mmCIF file of C-alpha atoms and ligand atoms in Angstrom:
data_model
loop_
_atom_site.group_PDB
_atom_site.id
_atom_site.type_symbol
_atom_site.label_atom_id
_atom_site.label_comp_id
_atom_site.label_asym_id
_atom_site.label_seq_id
_atom_site.Cartn_x
_atom_site.Cartn_y
_atom_site.Cartn_z
ATOM 1 C CA MET A 16 267.252 416.426 57.834
ATOM 2 C CA LYS A 17 270.852 415.489 57.413
ATOM 3 C CA TYR A 18 272.175 412.351 59.066
ATOM 4 C CA ALA A 19 275.702 411.019 59.355
ATOM 5 C CA THR A 20 277.450 408.075 60.977
ATOM 6 C CA PHE A 21 280.314 409.277 63.147
ATOM 7 C CA SER A 22 282.708 408.387 65.932
ATOM 8 C CA LEU A 23 284.702 410.349 68.483
ATOM 9 C CA PRO A 24 288.428 410.183 69.174
ATOM 10 C CA SER A 25 287.492 408.973 72.677
ATOM 11 C CA ASP A 26 285.031 406.343 71.402
ATOM 12 C CA PRO A 27 285.710 404.748 68.017
ATOM 13 C CA ARG A 28 282.325 402.990 67.826
ATOM 14 C CA PRO A 29 280.290 404.464 64.959
ATOM 15 C CA ARG A 30 276.990 406.038 65.981
ATOM 16 C CA LEU A 31 274.143 407.945 64.372
ATOM 17 C CA GLY A 32 274.109 411.730 64.364
ATOM 18 C CA ALA A 33 271.862 414.509 63.092
ATOM 19 C CA VAL A 34 273.846 417.247 61.375
ATOM 20 C CA GLN A 35 272.821 420.811 62.214
ATOM 21 C CA GLY A 36 275.062 423.308 60.449
ATOM 22 C CA ASP A 37 278.624 422.678 61.601
ATOM 23 C CA ARG A 38 277.560 420.511 64.550
ATOM 24 C CA ILE A 39 276.570 416.892 64.862
ATOM 25 C CA VAL A 40 274.152 415.798 67.573
ATOM 26 C CA ASP A 41 273.715 412.255 68.869
ATOM 27 C CA VAL A 42 270.466 410.497 67.943
ATOM 28 C CA PRO A 43 270.238 408.229 70.979
ATOM 29 C CA SER A 44 266.993 406.448 70.001
ATOM 30 C CA PHE A 45 268.698 404.596 67.139
ATOM 31 C CA ALA A 46 272.117 402.955 67.215
ATOM 32 C CA THR A 47 272.612 403.127 63.448
ATOM 33 C CA LEU A 48 271.135 404.771 60.383
ATOM 34 C CA LEU A 49 269.833 401.360 59.275
ATOM 35 C CA ASP A 50 267.903 401.107 62.570
ATOM 36 C CA LEU A 51 266.292 404.494 61.926
ATOM 37 C CA ILE A 52 265.456 403.581 58.323
ATOM 38 C CA ASP A 53 263.983 400.230 59.410
ATOM 39 C CA ALA A 54 261.718 401.995 61.929
ATOM 40 C CA GLY A 55 259.759 403.507 59.037
ATOM 41 C CA PRO A 56 258.277 406.874 58.077
ATOM 42 C CA PRO A 57 256.483 407.669 61.388
ATOM 43 C CA ALA A 58 259.794 407.247 63.237
ATOM 44 C CA TRP A 59 261.590 409.364 60.631
ATOM 45 C CA LYS A 60 259.104 412.161 61.234
ATOM 46 C CA ARG A 61 259.307 411.898 65.040
ATOM 47 C CA THR A 62 263.093 411.989 64.905
ATOM 48 C CA ALA A 63 263.140 414.921 62.493
ATOM 49 C CA ASP A 64 260.707 416.886 64.689
ATOM 50 C CA GLN A 65 262.837 416.178 67.745
ATOM 51 C CA PHE A 66 266.058 417.391 66.138
ATOM 52 C CA ARG A 67 264.637 420.334 64.254
ATOM 53 C CA SER A 68 263.509 421.837 67.542
ATOM 54 C CA ALA A 69 266.471 420.680 69.620
ATOM 55 C CA PRO A 70 268.852 423.322 70.954
ATOM 56 C CA SER A 71 272.306 423.129 69.468
ATOM 57 C CA GLY A 72 274.672 420.824 71.281
ATOM 58 C CA GLY A 73 276.635 417.805 70.254
ATOM 59 C CA HIS A 74 280.050 418.020 68.675
ATOM 60 C CA PRO A 75 281.670 420.235 66.046
ATOM 61 C CA VAL A 76 281.669 418.178 62.831
ATOM 62 C CA LYS A 77 285.379 418.983 62.380
ATOM 63 C CA ASP A 78 286.182 417.141 65.624
ATOM 64 C CA VAL A 79 284.520 413.834 64.729
ATOM 65 C CA ARG A 80 285.338 411.089 62.259
ATOM 66 C CA LEU A 81 282.677 410.619 59.630
ATOM 67 C CA HIS A 82 282.063 407.059 58.433
ATOM 68 C CA ALA A 83 280.001 405.900 55.474
ATOM 69 C CA PRO A 84 276.351 406.566 56.418
ATOM 70 C CA ILE A 85 275.751 402.797 56.133
ATOM 71 C CA PRO A 86 279.218 401.361 56.798
ATOM 72 C CA ARG A 87 278.125 397.830 55.981
ATOM 73 C CA PRO A 88 275.033 397.537 53.758
ATOM 74 C CA ARG A 89 273.092 394.292 54.197
ATOM 75 C CA LYS A 90 273.501 393.465 50.538
ATOM 76 C CA ASN A 91 275.392 394.566 47.479
ATOM 77 C CA VAL A 92 275.155 398.172 46.367
ATOM 78 C CA PHE A 93 272.966 398.277 43.250
ATOM 79 C CA CYS A 94 274.556 400.268 40.431
ATOM 80 C CA LEU A 95 273.518 401.748 37.127
ATOM 81 C CA GLY A 96 275.906 401.522 34.205
ATOM 82 C CA LEU A 97 275.914 403.842 31.196
ATOM 83 C CA ASN A 98 273.150 406.037 32.641
ATOM 84 C CA TYR A 99 274.341 409.323 31.090
ATOM 85 C CA VAL A 100 274.540 409.643 27.296
ATOM 86 C CA SER A 101 277.877 411.487 27.553
ATOM 87 C CA HIS A 102 279.482 408.675 29.562
ATOM 88 C CA MET A 103 277.864 405.943 27.465
ATOM 89 C CA LYS A 104 279.520 407.517 24.384
ATOM 90 C CA GLU A 105 283.004 407.922 25.914
ATOM 91 C CA SER A 106 282.857 404.434 27.359
ATOM 92 C CA SER A 107 281.737 402.838 24.071
ATOM 93 C CA ALA A 108 284.450 404.712 22.152
ATOM 94 C CA ALA A 109 287.149 403.582 24.580
ATOM 95 C CA ARG A 110 286.048 399.965 24.248
ATOM 96 C CA GLY A 111 285.622 400.184 20.464
ATOM 97 C CA ARG A 112 281.908 399.501 20.644
ATOM 98 C CA GLU A 113 278.999 401.138 18.916
ATOM 99 C CA ALA A 114 277.430 403.882 21.058
ATOM 100 C CA LYS A 115 273.857 402.872 21.693
ATOM 101 C CA ILE A 116 271.478 404.232 24.329
ATOM 102 C CA PRO A 117 270.347 401.265 26.422
ATOM 103 C CA ALA A 118 266.636 400.441 26.135
ATOM 104 C CA VAL A 119 266.450 399.390 29.770
ATOM 105 C CA PRO A 120 268.701 400.280 32.713
ATOM 106 C CA VAL A 121 272.064 398.490 32.836
ATOM 107 C CA ILE A 122 272.227 397.139 36.386
ATOM 108 C CA PHE A 123 275.165 395.584 38.218
ATOM 109 C CA SER A 124 276.329 395.574 41.821
ATOM 110 C CA LYS A 125 279.257 396.153 44.147
ATOM 111 C CA ALA A 126 280.038 393.893 47.123
ATOM 112 C CA PRO A 127 279.207 395.349 50.587
ATOM 113 C CA THR A 128 282.924 395.142 51.463
ATOM 114 C CA THR A 129 283.591 397.964 48.970
ATOM 115 C CA VAL A 130 281.987 400.566 51.204
ATOM 116 C CA ALA A 131 284.399 403.125 52.665
ATOM 117 C CA GLY A 132 284.074 406.370 54.584
ATOM 118 C CA PRO A 133 283.948 409.802 52.971
ATOM 119 C CA TYR A 134 287.590 410.615 53.764
ATOM 120 C CA ASP A 135 289.067 407.114 53.940
ATOM 121 C CA PRO A 136 291.967 406.138 51.696
ATOM 122 C CA VAL A 137 291.063 403.804 48.826
ATOM 123 C CA PRO A 138 293.439 400.831 48.910
ATOM 124 C CA TRP A 139 295.029 399.887 45.611
ATOM 125 C CA ASP A 140 296.021 396.238 45.332
ATOM 126 C CA ARG A 141 298.299 396.139 42.294
ATOM 127 C CA ALA A 142 297.943 392.355 42.067
ATOM 128 C CA ALA A 143 294.283 392.958 41.206
ATOM 129 C CA THR A 144 294.419 395.998 38.917
ATOM 130 C CA GLU A 145 296.666 398.502 37.160
ATOM 131 C CA GLN A 146 293.775 400.666 35.928
ATOM 132 C CA VAL A 147 291.949 402.381 38.785
ATOM 133 C CA ASP A 148 289.329 404.938 37.755
ATOM 134 C CA TYR A 149 286.771 407.168 39.515
ATOM 135 C CA GLU A 150 283.026 407.698 38.935
ATOM 136 C CA ALA A 151 281.087 410.452 40.748
ATOM 137 C CA GLU A 152 277.474 409.418 41.363
ATOM 138 C CA LEU A 153 274.310 410.340 43.196
ATOM 139 C CA GLY A 154 273.435 407.592 45.707
ATOM 140 C CA VAL A 155 269.879 406.684 46.686
ATOM 141 C CA ILE A 156 269.048 405.088 50.043
ATOM 142 C CA VAL A 157 265.846 403.052 49.943
ATOM 143 C CA GLY A 158 263.558 403.756 52.917
ATOM 144 C CA VAL A 159 260.501 401.628 52.263
ATOM 145 C CA GLY A 160 260.898 398.315 50.497
ATOM 146 C CA GLY A 161 258.618 396.951 47.837
ATOM 147 C CA LYS A 162 258.221 395.050 44.617
ATOM 148 C CA ASN A 163 256.770 396.123 41.280
ATOM 149 C CA ILE A 164 256.826 399.742 42.409
ATOM 150 C CA THR A 165 255.366 402.117 39.825
ATOM 151 C CA ARG A 166 257.254 405.152 38.632
ATOM 152 C CA ALA A 167 254.550 407.408 40.086
ATOM 153 C CA LYS A 168 255.094 406.010 43.581
ATOM 154 C CA ALA A 169 258.816 405.304 43.372
ATOM 155 C CA LEU A 170 260.199 408.402 45.091
ATOM 156 C CA ARG A 171 258.009 407.714 48.139
ATOM 157 C CA HIS A 172 260.222 404.667 48.717
ATOM 158 C CA VAL A 173 263.356 406.791 49.079
ATOM 159 C CA PHE A 174 264.720 407.633 52.520
ATOM 160 C CA GLY A 175 267.424 409.968 51.295
ATOM 161 C CA TYR A 176 270.383 410.682 49.086
ATOM 162 C CA THR A 177 274.141 410.541 49.422
ATOM 163 C CA ALA A 178 277.297 410.877 47.312
ATOM 164 C CA ILE A 179 279.118 407.814 45.973
ATOM 165 C CA ASN A 180 282.383 407.303 44.132
ATOM 166 C CA ASP A 181 281.991 404.094 42.117
ATOM 167 C CA VAL A 182 285.737 403.396 41.976
ATOM 168 C CA SER A 183 286.417 400.953 39.146
ATOM 169 C CA ALA A 184 289.227 398.619 38.077
ATOM 170 C CA ARG A 185 288.882 398.939 34.295
ATOM 171 C CA ASP A 186 291.231 396.079 33.427
ATOM 172 C CA ALA A 187 289.401 393.715 35.785
ATOM 173 C CA GLN A 188 286.027 394.814 34.375
ATOM 174 C CA LEU A 189 287.234 393.844 30.916
ATOM 175 C CA LYS A 190 289.224 390.748 31.834
ATOM 176 C CA HIS A 191 286.413 389.072 33.755
ATOM 177 C CA MET A 192 283.890 389.868 30.975
ATOM 178 C CA GLN A 193 281.445 391.095 33.617
ATOM 179 C CA TRP A 194 281.696 394.231 35.727
ATOM 180 C CA PHE A 195 281.129 392.806 39.206
ATOM 181 C CA LYS A 196 284.728 391.880 40.018
ATOM 182 C CA GLY A 197 286.247 395.102 38.696
ATOM 183 C CA LYS A 198 283.720 397.126 40.692
ATOM 184 C CA SER A 199 284.026 395.179 43.936
ATOM 185 C CA LEU A 200 287.598 395.558 45.163
ATOM 186 C CA ASP A 201 287.888 396.415 48.860
ATOM 187 C CA GLY A 202 287.281 400.082 49.622
ATOM 188 C CA PHE A 203 286.068 400.877 46.094
ATOM 189 C CA CYS A 204 282.810 402.528 47.223
ATOM 190 C CA PRO A 205 283.448 405.691 49.260
ATOM 191 C CA MET A 206 280.098 407.038 50.427
ATOM 192 C CA GLY A 207 278.774 410.031 52.385
ATOM 193 C CA PRO A 208 279.604 412.391 53.955
ATOM 194 C CA LEU A 209 275.900 412.712 54.842
ATOM 195 C CA VAL A 210 272.516 411.373 53.934
ATOM 196 C CA VAL A 211 270.076 414.159 53.123
ATOM 197 C CA THR A 212 266.485 413.031 53.591
ATOM 198 C CA ALA A 213 264.274 413.008 50.510
ATOM 199 C CA ASP A 214 262.001 415.811 51.777
ATOM 200 C CA GLU A 215 264.965 418.142 52.272
ATOM 201 C CA PHE A 216 266.912 417.107 49.156
ATOM 202 C CA GLY A 217 264.066 417.872 46.760
ATOM 203 C CA ASP A 218 264.188 416.952 43.077
ATOM 204 C CA PRO A 219 266.954 414.375 42.554
ATOM 205 C CA GLN A 220 267.042 415.254 38.838
ATOM 206 C CA ASN A 221 268.464 418.724 39.198
ATOM 207 C CA LYS A 222 271.714 418.390 41.134
ATOM 208 C CA ARG A 223 275.217 419.258 40.040
ATOM 209 C CA LEU A 224 277.676 416.390 40.195
ATOM 210 C CA GLN A 225 281.447 416.883 40.096
ATOM 211 C CA LEU A 226 284.686 415.002 40.438
ATOM 212 C CA ARG A 227 288.037 416.677 40.924
ATOM 213 C CA LEU A 228 291.270 414.736 40.605
ATOM 214 C CA ASN A 229 294.137 416.403 42.478
ATOM 215 C CA GLY A 230 292.084 419.601 42.356
ATOM 216 C CA GLU A 231 291.446 419.474 38.591
ATOM 217 C CA THR A 232 287.828 419.183 37.513
ATOM 218 C CA ARG A 233 287.305 415.944 35.577
ATOM 219 C CA GLN A 234 283.543 415.482 35.798
ATOM 220 C CA ASP A 235 280.989 418.300 35.964
ATOM 221 C CA ALA A 236 277.426 417.448 35.035
ATOM 222 C CA ASN A 237 273.854 417.525 36.258
ATOM 223 C CA THR A 238 271.630 414.641 37.326
ATOM 224 C CA LYS A 239 268.964 415.957 34.945
ATOM 225 C CA ASP A 240 270.994 414.256 32.212
ATOM 226 C CA MET A 241 270.420 410.721 33.512
ATOM 227 C CA ILE A 242 268.956 408.435 30.838
ATOM 228 C CA PHE A 243 266.880 406.645 33.489
ATOM 229 C CA PRO A 244 265.956 409.007 36.349
ATOM 230 C CA VAL A 245 265.706 407.758 39.931
ATOM 231 C CA ASP A 246 261.971 406.967 39.764
ATOM 232 C CA VAL A 247 262.427 404.904 36.588
ATOM 233 C CA ILE A 248 265.443 403.128 38.080
ATOM 234 C CA ILE A 249 263.341 402.076 41.078
ATOM 235 C CA GLU A 250 260.503 400.950 38.811
ATOM 236 C CA TRP A 251 262.853 398.702 36.803
ATOM 237 C CA LEU A 252 264.933 397.481 39.730
ATOM 238 C CA SER A 253 261.840 396.442 41.711
ATOM 239 C CA ARG A 254 260.209 394.647 38.801
ATOM 240 C CA GLY A 255 259.813 391.100 40.079
ATOM 241 C CA MET A 256 262.590 391.752 42.620
ATOM 242 C CA THR A 257 262.008 393.015 46.133
ATOM 243 C CA ILE A 258 264.002 396.063 47.141
ATOM 244 C CA GLU A 259 264.380 396.595 50.870
ATOM 245 C CA ALA A 260 264.830 399.355 53.400
ATOM 246 C CA GLY A 261 268.516 400.224 53.579
ATOM 247 C CA ASP A 262 269.326 399.174 50.027
ATOM 248 C CA VAL A 263 271.722 401.554 48.297
ATOM 249 C CA ILE A 264 271.549 402.467 44.609
ATOM 250 C CA ALA A 265 274.377 404.235 42.747
ATOM 251 C CA THR A 266 272.704 405.969 39.825
ATOM 252 C CA GLY A 267 275.518 406.111 37.265
ATOM 253 C CA THR A 268 278.263 408.524 36.306
ATOM 254 C CA PRO A 269 278.532 411.245 33.649
ATOM 255 C CA GLN A 270 281.334 411.960 31.186
ATOM 256 C CA GLY A 271 284.887 412.593 32.312
ATOM 257 C CA VAL A 272 286.228 409.292 33.653
ATOM 258 C CA GLY A 273 289.835 408.296 32.990
ATOM 259 C CA LEU A 274 288.703 405.501 30.635
ATOM 260 C CA GLY A 275 287.141 408.125 28.348
ATOM 261 C CA ARG A 276 290.316 410.195 27.932
ATOM 262 C CA THR A 277 292.475 409.863 24.809
ATOM 263 C CA PRO A 278 294.509 407.889 25.553
ATOM 264 C CA PRO A 279 292.860 406.510 28.701
ATOM 265 C CA GLU A 280 294.429 407.857 31.873
ATOM 266 C CA TYR A 281 294.255 405.937 35.100
ATOM 267 C CA MET A 282 295.121 407.036 38.590
ATOM 268 C CA ASN A 283 298.471 406.986 40.325
ATOM 269 C CA ASP A 284 299.437 406.252 43.891
ATOM 270 C CA GLY A 285 298.552 409.238 46.070
ATOM 271 C CA ASP A 286 296.001 410.779 43.718
ATOM 272 C CA VAL A 287 293.151 412.506 45.538
ATOM 273 C CA MET A 288 289.580 412.161 44.291
ATOM 274 C CA GLU A 289 286.983 414.711 45.394
ATOM 275 C CA THR A 290 283.427 413.656 44.617
ATOM 276 C CA GLU A 291 280.833 416.386 45.100
ATOM 277 C CA VAL A 292 277.054 416.211 44.854
ATOM 278 C CA GLU A 293 275.138 419.462 45.233
ATOM 279 C CA GLY A 294 273.218 419.613 48.502
ATOM 280 C CA ILE A 295 275.134 416.700 50.008
ATOM 281 C CA GLY A 296 278.828 417.530 50.184
ATOM 282 C CA VAL A 297 282.246 416.285 49.199
ATOM 283 C CA LEU A 298 283.997 412.920 49.507
ATOM 284 C CA ARG A 299 287.779 413.216 49.603
ATOM 285 C CA ASN A 300 289.624 409.928 49.059
ATOM 286 C CA ARG A 301 293.269 409.309 48.370
ATOM 287 C CA LEU A 302 294.317 406.296 46.328
ATOM 288 C CA GLU A 303 296.964 404.425 48.295
ATOM 289 C CA ALA A 304 298.939 401.567 46.762
ATOM 290 C CA LEU A 305 299.301 398.659 49.179
ATOM 291 C CA LYS A 306 302.917 397.817 49.958
HETATM 292 MG MG1 MG B 20 279.277 403.732 38.030
#
C-alpha cells in the first residue's frame, strides 16, 4: 500500500489518503497516518484489504496538495550520520579528519519543526547559515515500538518507507561542535511524497537513491551500500531506548553532497533539490532565502 497525507484546494486540512496509481482515495477510518500506525498491524491489514479491493474514486493526485506523510512527528527525527563509506570519506576529507568507518552507528536527530512537505520551499535564514547543503536519504517509519529489538526481528517493527532530504547547515554543524543545531533549522527535513508499506516496498537494502540539483545529478547510489543496514540501525537505536510507533529514522546519505566537492559548493537562493528514492518517488524543494 501507498499512503499520503493530502489536502484539497477547497479544504486545506491535511487528511490521510491511499494512493492508487494516479489517484488518491480518502481513508475515512483514520484522520492521520499516525492514527493508522498507532492502530497496529491488524488495522493496517484491514485498511489495506479495504483499499486494494475498492473501486477507483477519490481525487487525481495532480489536483491535491501533498504534505509530509507525518507533518509533525511526535519527537525528533532520528538520523544516521556517515552511514555510507563514500560519504564518510568525502566528509572526513572536507573536515580534514582521518577517514575511519564507525564501529557503531553515528546517531543524531532533527527537531520535529524541520519537517516539510515534498514540494514545499525550504526557507533559508541567512542569519543562521551561509552553507546550506542537501542529503538524499531513505526514511524509515516505525510501526511497532519496542526496546532491545534484535536484528532478526527489526524489520517487523517497520510500518513503511519514505524519502527524506536531510538538509544541513554545514557552518552551523561545525560552529556548534555538535550536529543538532545545523540539522534542525525550520523546514530542513522535506519528506514524502508517499509512505510505501514495508510489505510492498520489499528489501530496503536494494533501492536506488538520487539527488539532482537544478536537474544535475549530484548523488546516485544504492541503499545496499549502507554501513549499518536498516535492521542493524533499529537494533542499535532500540538498545536500552524505547522506539515508538510513528518514529521516523533517516538512514544516512551517500557521496555527492556539496561539502564533499573540491572546493565545497553550497546552494544558492532558488536552487531546486530533487530527492528520489526508488519505489517511493521524488521530493522537489526549492531553497528560498528569507527576505
Ligand atoms: Mg544525513
